[in-house]
Amino acid sequence: MKEVWASLASLMGVIAFIQALLHTVLPPEFRSMLTSFFARFSSVFSPFCYFDIHDSDGVSPNDLYSSVQLYLSRSASTLASRASLSRLSNSSAFTFSLSSNHILKDSFNGAIPVWEHIISQRQAQTISWRPMPEEKRMFVLKMHKKDRQVLIPAYLDHVMAVAAEIRRRNRDRLLYTNTRGGSMDGRGLPWESVPFKHPSTFDTLAMNPAKKAEIKGDLDDFAKGEDFYKKTGRAWKRGYLLYGPPGTGKSSMIAAMANHLGYDIYDLELTEVHSNSELRKLLIKTTSKSIIVIEDIDCSIDLSNRAKKPKPTTPSDPSNPTPNLQEENNTKTVTLSGLLNFTDGLWSCCGSERIFVFTTNHIEKLDPALLRSGRMDMHIFMSYCCYEALKILVTNYLGIEGEDEGLKAVEALVDEAEMTPADISEILIKRRRDPKKALEDLKAAMEKRAEQKERVRNPTSEEVAEEQEKRALETPKENGLEEEVSKEESEKDQDS
Ligand SMILES: Nc1ncnc2c1ncn2[C@@H]1O[C@H](COP(=O)(O)OP(=O)(O)OP(=O)(O)O)[C@@H](O)[C@H]1O
Ligand SMILES: [Mg+2]
């Protein structure tokens, strides 16, 4: 078989030689006839087939051309001997593309497609009502005839999909908010967007490295999991509940997630949403590959009881001239069941690849319905700074890596002090020019904090007495308040 290919290749070489020779001696009219004759002749015997992908069809740009350009940019940066560099107007990343008359070999399902980029000058225009670019650009895809079935259209689909992903990754992330209070913009969208430039990443996030790796792995599995979700009949979405004291990095974690996956963020302000149907509309208008965030969910709406029904009122009730008003009011707010439908119901699957993140400082205040398994897939406790997390902060803020005396000095204190990464980073940032002093300040702050904690746990006899005195002063007031409340309640009961 090898010999056959070799003799075919030498035949092609001879033809090319004769073609070039005749080119120099023949008049132009004969040359073009000869060229097309040889082209037809060689295509019959050539083991290869070729596909030309032009930059435009003469009227509109060819999507496939720009996709191929982006697709090849990945390999062009490392494999091409010559590449062109560019930067899109809404992007902060550089893109590489294959330079003119250079080739790149790719591989796909065992086949070796070869790309060549050809830029040629357009011939002088006759009369044209539309100005044409001076250059004609095209990619030529060369492949073995026997691989044709394998590559077309699967390889081209693959090229388009990879290009779409690169395009998405290259553009800046967007942060959407619903501060319009239900009204739509000119394009009928309820969300407003700004470029999302939060610099938090999983590298800058101070937390236990094992926990961090687990979350990162979970996100990666999710992003790559289209087939898995299809196979198991699950909607392609995932929920994370981030809980913990203020300043432990819940918002920073959301930014790190978005930056890691290259997703946009929809920051849903629940207090701006007036009804469950409005909530649904907002959901429909989100795009896939996005993170939908509800911060401080315990403070956003009354999530205490989804079974609670409005008190029934009757038309004969003289104290209530508009009997259904209460019911009406209820439809004008977001309820817990509305929120659960938003994250979990049929509507949540309109679109795909979406992540829901709720944050709270008080997990104990949340309704168990929100916490049940399957609803929020991962509950992530953002805790006070541990030693492992402290090491990350010290590396990022002070440039200290590995063993360090000052760092060792705070190791025994860090758990006892219960300081948040936000507290610690404030101290480090103040002294970032003097790492030694920064760690000394940190040690002093931790000792002070640990002492305060100890005092709360084991107060002195004077402190106990002081506390009792304080309580004694407050008790009559509290009793008075309780009495007032119970009086009010009994009055209400009588009314009803
Ligand atoms: N785990 C962390 N790693 C790195 N930096 C952190 C971390 N936690 C907090 N910080 C720093 O503290 C600042 C505040 O953190 P962040 O807003 O993420 O906390 P939070 O948990 O969302 O607080 P809140 O509950 O008040 O919303 C951040 O801008 C960051 O600089
Ligand atoms: Mg926050």
PDB file of C-alpha atoms in Angstrom, residues 259-476:
ATOM      1  CA  ASN A 259     -13.998  33.115  37.526  1.00  0.00           C
ATOM      2  CA  HIS A 260     -13.118  29.415  37.618  1.00  0.00           C
ATOM      3  CA  LEU A 261     -15.968  28.336  35.359  1.00  0.00           C
ATOM      4  CA  GLY A 262     -16.123  31.514  33.269  1.00  0.00           C
ATOM      5  CA  TYR A 263     -19.836  31.953  34.132  1.00  0.00           C
ATOM      6  CA  ASP A 264     -21.835  35.178  34.436  1.00  0.00           C
ATOM      7  CA  ILE A 265     -23.430  36.021  37.770  1.00  0.00           C
ATOM      8  CA  TYR A 266     -27.078  36.940  38.356  1.00  0.00           C
ATOM      9  CA  ASP A 267     -27.270  38.642  41.739  1.00  0.00           C
ATOM     10  CA  LEU A 268     -30.932  38.287  42.622  1.00  0.00           C
ATOM     11  CA  GLU A 269     -32.195  40.921  45.043  1.00  0.00           C
ATOM     12  CA  LEU A 270     -35.298  39.188  46.428  1.00  0.00           C
ATOM     13  CA  THR A 271     -36.610  42.289  48.151  1.00  0.00           C
ATOM     14  CA  GLU A 272     -37.004  43.873  44.685  1.00  0.00           C
ATOM     15  CA  VAL A 273     -39.174  40.993  43.459  1.00  0.00           C
ATOM     16  CA  HIS A 274     -42.868  41.508  44.083  1.00  0.00           C
ATOM     17  CA  SER A 275     -44.407  38.149  43.255  1.00  0.00           C
ATOM     18  CA  ASN A 276     -43.672  34.527  42.464  1.00  0.00           C
ATOM     19  CA  SER A 277     -44.552  35.075  38.825  1.00  0.00           C
ATOM     20  CA  GLU A 278     -42.083  37.953  38.621  1.00  0.00           C
ATOM     21  CA  LEU A 279     -39.454  35.648  40.090  1.00  0.00           C
ATOM     22  CA  ARG A 280     -40.218  33.112  37.367  1.00  0.00           C
ATOM     23  CA  LYS A 281     -39.885  35.776  34.673  1.00  0.00           C
ATOM     24  CA  LEU A 282     -36.488  36.712  36.013  1.00  0.00           C
ATOM     25  CA  LEU A 283     -35.420  33.081  35.909  1.00  0.00           C
ATOM     26  CA  ILE A 284     -36.533  32.662  32.313  1.00  0.00           C
ATOM     27  CA  LYS A 285     -34.426  35.641  31.311  1.00  0.00           C
ATOM     28  CA  THR A 286     -31.185  34.200  32.680  1.00  0.00           C
ATOM     29  CA  THR A 287     -28.731  32.580  30.302  1.00  0.00           C
ATOM     30  CA  SER A 288     -27.158  29.155  30.657  1.00  0.00           C
ATOM     31  CA  LYS A 289     -23.633  28.887  32.044  1.00  0.00           C
ATOM     32  CA  SER A 290     -24.469  31.270  34.835  1.00  0.00           C
ATOM     33  CA  ILE A 291     -24.550  31.437  38.628  1.00  0.00           C
ATOM     34  CA  ILE A 292     -27.759  32.703  40.198  1.00  0.00           C
ATOM     35  CA  VAL A 293     -27.021  34.128  43.619  1.00  0.00           C
ATOM     36  CA  ILE A 294     -29.295  35.028  46.498  1.00  0.00           C
ATOM     37  CA  GLU A 295     -27.204  36.571  49.268  1.00  0.00           C
ATOM     38  CA  ASP A 296     -28.343  36.600  52.912  1.00  0.00           C
ATOM     39  CA  ILE A 297     -31.344  34.476  52.116  1.00  0.00           C
ATOM     40  CA  ASP A 298     -32.565  34.525  55.726  1.00  0.00           C
ATOM     41  CA  CYS A 299     -32.905  38.348  55.570  1.00  0.00           C
ATOM     42  CA  SER A 300     -34.419  38.584  52.086  1.00  0.00           C
ATOM     43  CA  ILE A 301     -37.955  37.293  52.633  1.00  0.00           C
ATOM     44  CA  ASP A 302     -40.009  35.566  55.279  1.00  0.00           C
ATOM     45  CA  LEU A 303     -39.077  31.983  54.619  1.00  0.00           C
ATOM     46  CA  SER A 304     -40.422  30.631  57.872  1.00  0.00           C
ATOM     47  CA  ASN A 305     -43.378  28.556  56.717  1.00  0.00           C
ATOM     48  CA  ARG A 306     -44.437  27.693  53.223  1.00  0.00           C
ATOM     49  CA  ALA A 307     -47.577  25.895  54.432  1.00  0.00           C
ATOM     50  CA  LYS A 308     -48.869  29.064  56.087  1.00  0.00           C
ATOM     51  CA  LYS A 309     -52.102  30.109  54.338  1.00  0.00           C
ATOM     52  CA  PRO A 310     -53.704  33.545  54.588  1.00  0.00           C
ATOM     53  CA  LYS A 311     -56.495  33.693  57.173  1.00  0.00           C
ATOM     54  CA  PRO A 312     -59.820  33.029  55.417  1.00  0.00           C
ATOM     55  CA  THR A 313     -62.042  36.107  55.317  1.00  0.00           C
ATOM     56  CA  THR A 314     -65.743  36.232  54.530  1.00  0.00           C
ATOM     57  CA  PRO A 315     -67.795  38.832  52.652  1.00  0.00           C
ATOM     58  CA  SER A 316     -69.954  39.283  55.751  1.00  0.00           C
ATOM     59  CA  ASP A 317     -66.946  40.286  57.833  1.00  0.00           C
ATOM     60  CA  PRO A 318     -67.755  43.918  58.690  1.00  0.00           C
ATOM     61  CA  SER A 319     -64.183  44.718  59.717  1.00  0.00           C
ATOM     62  CA  ASN A 320     -62.960  43.810  56.246  1.00  0.00           C
ATOM     63  CA  PRO A 321     -64.697  45.559  53.358  1.00  0.00           C
ATOM     64  CA  THR A 322     -62.455  43.962  50.703  1.00  0.00           C
ATOM     65  CA  PRO A 323     -62.602  40.280  51.613  1.00  0.00           C
ATOM     66  CA  ASN A 324     -59.949  38.965  49.269  1.00  0.00           C
ATOM     67  CA  LEU A 325     -57.436  41.705  49.880  1.00  0.00           C
ATOM     68  CA  GLN A 326     -55.340  39.623  52.228  1.00  0.00           C
ATOM     69  CA  GLU A 327     -55.159  36.800  49.717  1.00  0.00           C
ATOM     70  CA  GLU A 328     -54.344  39.285  47.002  1.00  0.00           C
ATOM     71  CA  ASN A 329     -51.524  40.735  49.075  1.00  0.00           C
ATOM     72  CA  ASN A 330     -50.124  37.287  49.508  1.00  0.00           C
ATOM     73  CA  THR A 331     -49.781  36.844  45.754  1.00  0.00           C
ATOM     74  CA  LYS A 332     -47.909  40.141  45.686  1.00  0.00           C
ATOM     75  CA  THR A 333     -44.934  38.787  47.630  1.00  0.00           C
ATOM     76  CA  VAL A 334     -42.397  36.063  47.053  1.00  0.00           C
ATOM     77  CA  THR A 335     -43.150  33.035  49.171  1.00  0.00           C
ATOM     78  CA  LEU A 336     -40.948  30.152  50.171  1.00  0.00           C
ATOM     79  CA  SER A 337     -42.770  27.800  47.816  1.00  0.00           C
ATOM     80  CA  GLY A 338     -42.244  30.331  45.017  1.00  0.00           C
ATOM     81  CA  LEU A 339     -38.553  30.299  45.775  1.00  0.00           C
ATOM     82  CA  LEU A 340     -38.435  26.501  45.922  1.00  0.00           C
ATOM     83  CA  ASN A 341     -40.171  26.344  42.557  1.00  0.00           C
ATOM     84  CA  PHE A 342     -37.626  28.818  41.262  1.00  0.00           C
ATOM     85  CA  THR A 343     -34.708  26.586  42.181  1.00  0.00           C
ATOM     86  CA  ASP A 344     -36.288  23.187  41.910  1.00  0.00           C
ATOM     87  CA  GLY A 345     -39.524  23.159  39.960  1.00  0.00           C
ATOM     88  CA  LEU A 346     -40.156  22.619  36.293  1.00  0.00           C
ATOM     89  CA  TRP A 347     -39.313  26.237  35.532  1.00  0.00           C
ATOM     90  CA  SER A 348     -35.811  25.863  36.903  1.00  0.00           C
ATOM     91  CA  CYS A 349     -34.915  23.663  33.942  1.00  0.00           C
ATOM     92  CA  CYS A 350     -35.775  26.190  31.222  1.00  0.00           C
ATOM     93  CA  GLY A 351     -32.207  26.527  30.039  1.00  0.00           C
ATOM     94  CA  SER A 352     -29.367  24.482  31.370  1.00  0.00           C
ATOM     95  CA  GLU A 353     -26.029  24.500  33.091  1.00  0.00           C
ATOM     96  CA  ARG A 354     -27.004  26.783  35.892  1.00  0.00           C
ATOM     97  CA  ILE A 355     -25.734  27.026  39.431  1.00  0.00           C
ATOM     98  CA  PHE A 356     -27.776  28.377  42.320  1.00  0.00           C
ATOM     99  CA  VAL A 357     -25.896  29.784  45.299  1.00  0.00           C
ATOM    100  CA  PHE A 358     -27.569  30.923  48.500  1.00  0.00           C
ATOM    101  CA  THR A 359     -25.626  32.520  51.318  1.00  0.00           C
ATOM    102  CA  THR A 360     -26.566  33.037  54.928  1.00  0.00           C
ATOM    103  CA  ASN A 361     -24.975  33.950  58.238  1.00  0.00           C
ATOM    104  CA  HIS A 362     -27.656  31.983  60.108  1.00  0.00           C
ATOM    105  CA  ILE A 363     -28.302  28.511  58.724  1.00  0.00           C
ATOM    106  CA  GLU A 364     -30.438  27.719  61.783  1.00  0.00           C
ATOM    107  CA  LYS A 365     -33.009  30.303  60.640  1.00  0.00           C
ATOM    108  CA  LEU A 366     -33.649  28.563  57.307  1.00  0.00           C
ATOM    109  CA  ASP A 367     -36.696  26.407  56.676  1.00  0.00           C
ATOM    110  CA  PRO A 368     -35.804  22.693  56.531  1.00  0.00           C
ATOM    111  CA  ALA A 369     -37.462  22.597  53.096  1.00  0.00           C
ATOM    112  CA  LEU A 370     -34.591  24.682  51.779  1.00  0.00           C
ATOM    113  CA  LEU A 371     -32.029  22.401  53.343  1.00  0.00           C
ATOM    114  CA  ARG A 372     -33.400  19.003  52.409  1.00  0.00           C
ATOM    115  CA  SER A 373     -31.087  16.811  50.374  1.00  0.00           C
ATOM    116  CA  GLY A 374     -31.298  17.263  46.639  1.00  0.00           C
ATOM    117  CA  ARG A 375     -32.309  20.888  46.931  1.00  0.00           C
ATOM    118  CA  MET A 376     -29.016  22.498  47.829  1.00  0.00           C
ATOM    119  CA  ASP A 377     -26.550  19.845  46.672  1.00  0.00           C
ATOM    120  CA  MET A 378     -23.641  21.043  48.778  1.00  0.00           C
ATOM    121  CA  HIS A 379     -23.696  22.831  52.130  1.00  0.00           C
ATOM    122  CA  ILE A 380     -20.394  24.647  52.532  1.00  0.00           C
ATOM    123  CA  PHE A 381     -19.433  25.980  55.927  1.00  0.00           C
ATOM    124  CA  MET A 382     -17.187  29.019  55.597  1.00  0.00           C
ATOM    125  CA  SER A 383     -15.403  28.947  58.928  1.00  0.00           C
ATOM    126  CA  TYR A 384     -13.062  31.156  60.917  1.00  0.00           C
ATOM    127  CA  CYS A 385      -9.493  31.218  59.634  1.00  0.00           C
ATOM    128  CA  CYS A 386      -7.564  28.002  60.295  1.00  0.00           C
ATOM    129  CA  TYR A 387      -3.776  27.637  60.059  1.00  0.00           C
ATOM    130  CA  GLU A 388      -3.885  26.261  56.499  1.00  0.00           C
ATOM    131  CA  ALA A 389      -6.034  29.196  55.393  1.00  0.00           C
ATOM    132  CA  LEU A 390      -3.775  31.636  57.236  1.00  0.00           C
ATOM    133  CA  LYS A 391      -0.772  30.337  55.294  1.00  0.00           C
ATOM    134  CA  ILE A 392      -2.583  31.206  52.024  1.00  0.00           C
ATOM    135  CA  LEU A 393      -3.345  34.746  53.237  1.00  0.00           C
ATOM    136  CA  VAL A 394       0.239  35.260  54.421  1.00  0.00           C
ATOM    137  CA  THR A 395       1.601  34.087  51.052  1.00  0.00           C
ATOM    138  CA  ASN A 396      -0.792  36.299  49.093  1.00  0.00           C
ATOM    139  CA  TYR A 397      -0.493  39.425  51.219  1.00  0.00           C
ATOM    140  CA  LEU A 398       3.109  39.285  52.469  1.00  0.00           C
ATOM    141  CA  GLY A 399       4.797  37.006  49.948  1.00  0.00           C
ATOM    142  CA  ILE A 400       5.928  34.638  52.718  1.00  0.00           C
ATOM    143  CA  GLU A 401       6.078  31.020  51.564  1.00  0.00           C
ATOM    144  CA  GLY A 402       7.035  27.892  53.457  1.00  0.00           C
ATOM    145  CA  GLU A 403       8.450  27.880  56.993  1.00  0.00           C
ATOM    146  CA  ASP A 404       8.557  31.207  58.785  1.00  0.00           C
ATOM    147  CA  GLU A 405       9.249  32.033  62.437  1.00  0.00           C
ATOM    148  CA  GLY A 406       6.587  34.734  62.704  1.00  0.00           C
ATOM    149  CA  LEU A 407       4.015  32.408  61.183  1.00  0.00           C
ATOM    150  CA  LYS A 408       4.962  29.558  63.527  1.00  0.00           C
ATOM    151  CA  ALA A 409       4.438  31.952  66.450  1.00  0.00           C
ATOM    152  CA  VAL A 410       0.731  32.370  65.607  1.00  0.00           C
ATOM    153  CA  GLU A 411       0.037  28.719  64.767  1.00  0.00           C
ATOM    154  CA  ALA A 412      -1.036  27.801  68.297  1.00  0.00           C
ATOM    155  CA  LEU A 413      -3.255  30.889  68.567  1.00  0.00           C
ATOM    156  CA  VAL A 414      -5.161  30.804  65.295  1.00  0.00           C
ATOM    157  CA  ASP A 415      -7.914  28.349  66.274  1.00  0.00           C
ATOM    158  CA  GLU A 416      -8.346  29.829  69.730  1.00  0.00           C
ATOM    159  CA  ALA A 417      -8.671  33.414  68.389  1.00  0.00           C
ATOM    160  CA  GLU A 418     -11.518  32.589  65.973  1.00  0.00           C
ATOM    161  CA  MET A 419     -10.717  35.462  63.608  1.00  0.00           C
ATOM    162  CA  THR A 420     -12.254  35.686  60.151  1.00  0.00           C
ATOM    163  CA  PRO A 421     -10.099  35.887  57.005  1.00  0.00           C
ATOM    164  CA  ALA A 422     -11.514  39.427  56.584  1.00  0.00           C
ATOM    165  CA  ASP A 423     -10.180  40.460  60.047  1.00  0.00           C
ATOM    166  CA  ILE A 424      -6.789  38.941  59.339  1.00  0.00           C
ATOM    167  CA  SER A 425      -6.451  40.380  55.858  1.00  0.00           C
ATOM    168  CA  GLU A 426      -7.165  43.870  57.274  1.00  0.00           C
ATOM    169  CA  ILE A 427      -4.173  43.534  59.613  1.00  0.00           C
ATOM    170  CA  LEU A 428      -1.904  42.114  56.908  1.00  0.00           C
ATOM    171  CA  ILE A 429      -2.807  44.740  54.321  1.00  0.00           C
ATOM    172  CA  LYS A 430      -1.944  47.580  56.710  1.00  0.00           C
ATOM    173  CA  ARG A 431       1.588  46.251  57.209  1.00  0.00           C
ATOM    174  CA  ARG A 432       2.182  44.641  53.847  1.00  0.00           C
ATOM    175  CA  ARG A 433       5.484  46.522  53.353  1.00  0.00           C
ATOM    176  CA  ASP A 434       6.875  45.056  56.560  1.00  0.00           C
ATOM    177  CA  PRO A 435       5.986  41.339  56.766  1.00  0.00           C
ATOM    178  CA  LYS A 436       7.749  40.823  60.107  1.00  0.00           C
ATOM    179  CA  LYS A 437       5.793  43.630  61.764  1.00  0.00           C
ATOM    180  CA  ALA A 438       2.579  42.401  60.110  1.00  0.00           C
ATOM    181  CA  LEU A 439       2.953  39.007  61.772  1.00  0.00           C
ATOM    182  CA  GLU A 440       3.774  40.621  65.108  1.00  0.00           C
ATOM    183  CA  ASP A 441       0.608  42.743  64.871  1.00  0.00           C
ATOM    184  CA  LEU A 442      -1.346  39.640  63.931  1.00  0.00           C
ATOM    185  CA  LYS A 443       0.016  37.757  66.940  1.00  0.00           C
ATOM    186  CA  ALA A 444      -0.945  40.631  69.259  1.00  0.00           C
ATOM    187  CA  ALA A 445      -4.472  40.786  67.762  1.00  0.00           C
ATOM    188  CA  MET A 446      -4.888  37.028  68.126  1.00  0.00           C
ATOM    189  CA  GLU A 447      -3.729  37.058  71.754  1.00  0.00           C
ATOM    190  CA  LYS A 448      -6.189  39.838  72.532  1.00  0.00           C
ATOM    191  CA  ARG A 449      -9.036  37.992  70.812  1.00  0.00           C
ATOM    192  CA  ALA A 450      -8.179  34.695  72.532  1.00  0.00           C
ATOM    193  CA  GLU A 451      -8.160  36.483  75.891  1.00  0.00           C
ATOM    194  CA  GLN A 452     -11.601  37.993  75.224  1.00  0.00           C
ATOM    195  CA  LYS A 453     -12.978  34.556  74.334  1.00  0.00           C
ATOM    196  CA  GLU A 454     -11.515  33.081  77.479  1.00  0.00           C
ATOM    197  CA  ARG A 455     -13.125  35.868  79.572  1.00  0.00           C
ATOM    198  CA  VAL A 456     -16.534  35.088  78.072  1.00  0.00           C
ATOM    199  CA  ARG A 457     -16.057  31.396  78.872  1.00  0.00           C
ATOM    200  CA  ASN A 458     -14.635  31.897  82.396  1.00  0.00           C
ATOM    201  CA  PRO A 459     -15.618  35.324  83.699  1.00  0.00           C
ATOM    202  CA  THR A 460     -14.059  36.705  86.934  1.00  0.00           C
ATOM    203  CA  SER A 461     -16.306  37.069  90.015  1.00  0.00           C
ATOM    204  CA  GLU A 462     -16.486  40.867  89.446  1.00  0.00           C
ATOM    205  CA  GLU A 463     -17.603  40.347  85.861  1.00  0.00           C
ATOM    206  CA  VAL A 464     -20.280  37.863  86.985  1.00  0.00           C
ATOM    207  CA  ALA A 465     -21.558  40.378  89.543  1.00  0.00           C
ATOM    208  CA  GLU A 466     -21.569  43.159  86.951  1.00  0.00           C
ATOM    209  CA  GLU A 467     -23.493  40.974  84.521  1.00  0.00           C
ATOM    210  CA  GLN A 468     -26.080  40.055  87.159  1.00  0.00           C
ATOM    211  CA  GLU A 469     -26.556  43.738  88.033  1.00  0.00           C
ATOM    212  CA  LYS A 470     -27.110  44.561  84.384  1.00  0.00           C
ATOM    213  CA  ARG A 471     -29.719  41.793  84.051  1.00  0.00           C
ATOM    214  CA  ALA A 472     -31.528  42.933  87.170  1.00  0.00           C
ATOM    215  CA  LEU A 473     -31.882  46.392  85.649  1.00  0.00           C
ATOM    216  CA  GLU A 474     -33.184  45.023  82.358  1.00  0.00           C
ATOM    217  CA  THR A 475     -35.605  42.431  83.799  1.00  0.00           C
ATOM    218  CA  PRO A 476     -38.496  44.775  84.793  1.00  0.00           C
TER     219      PRO A 476
END
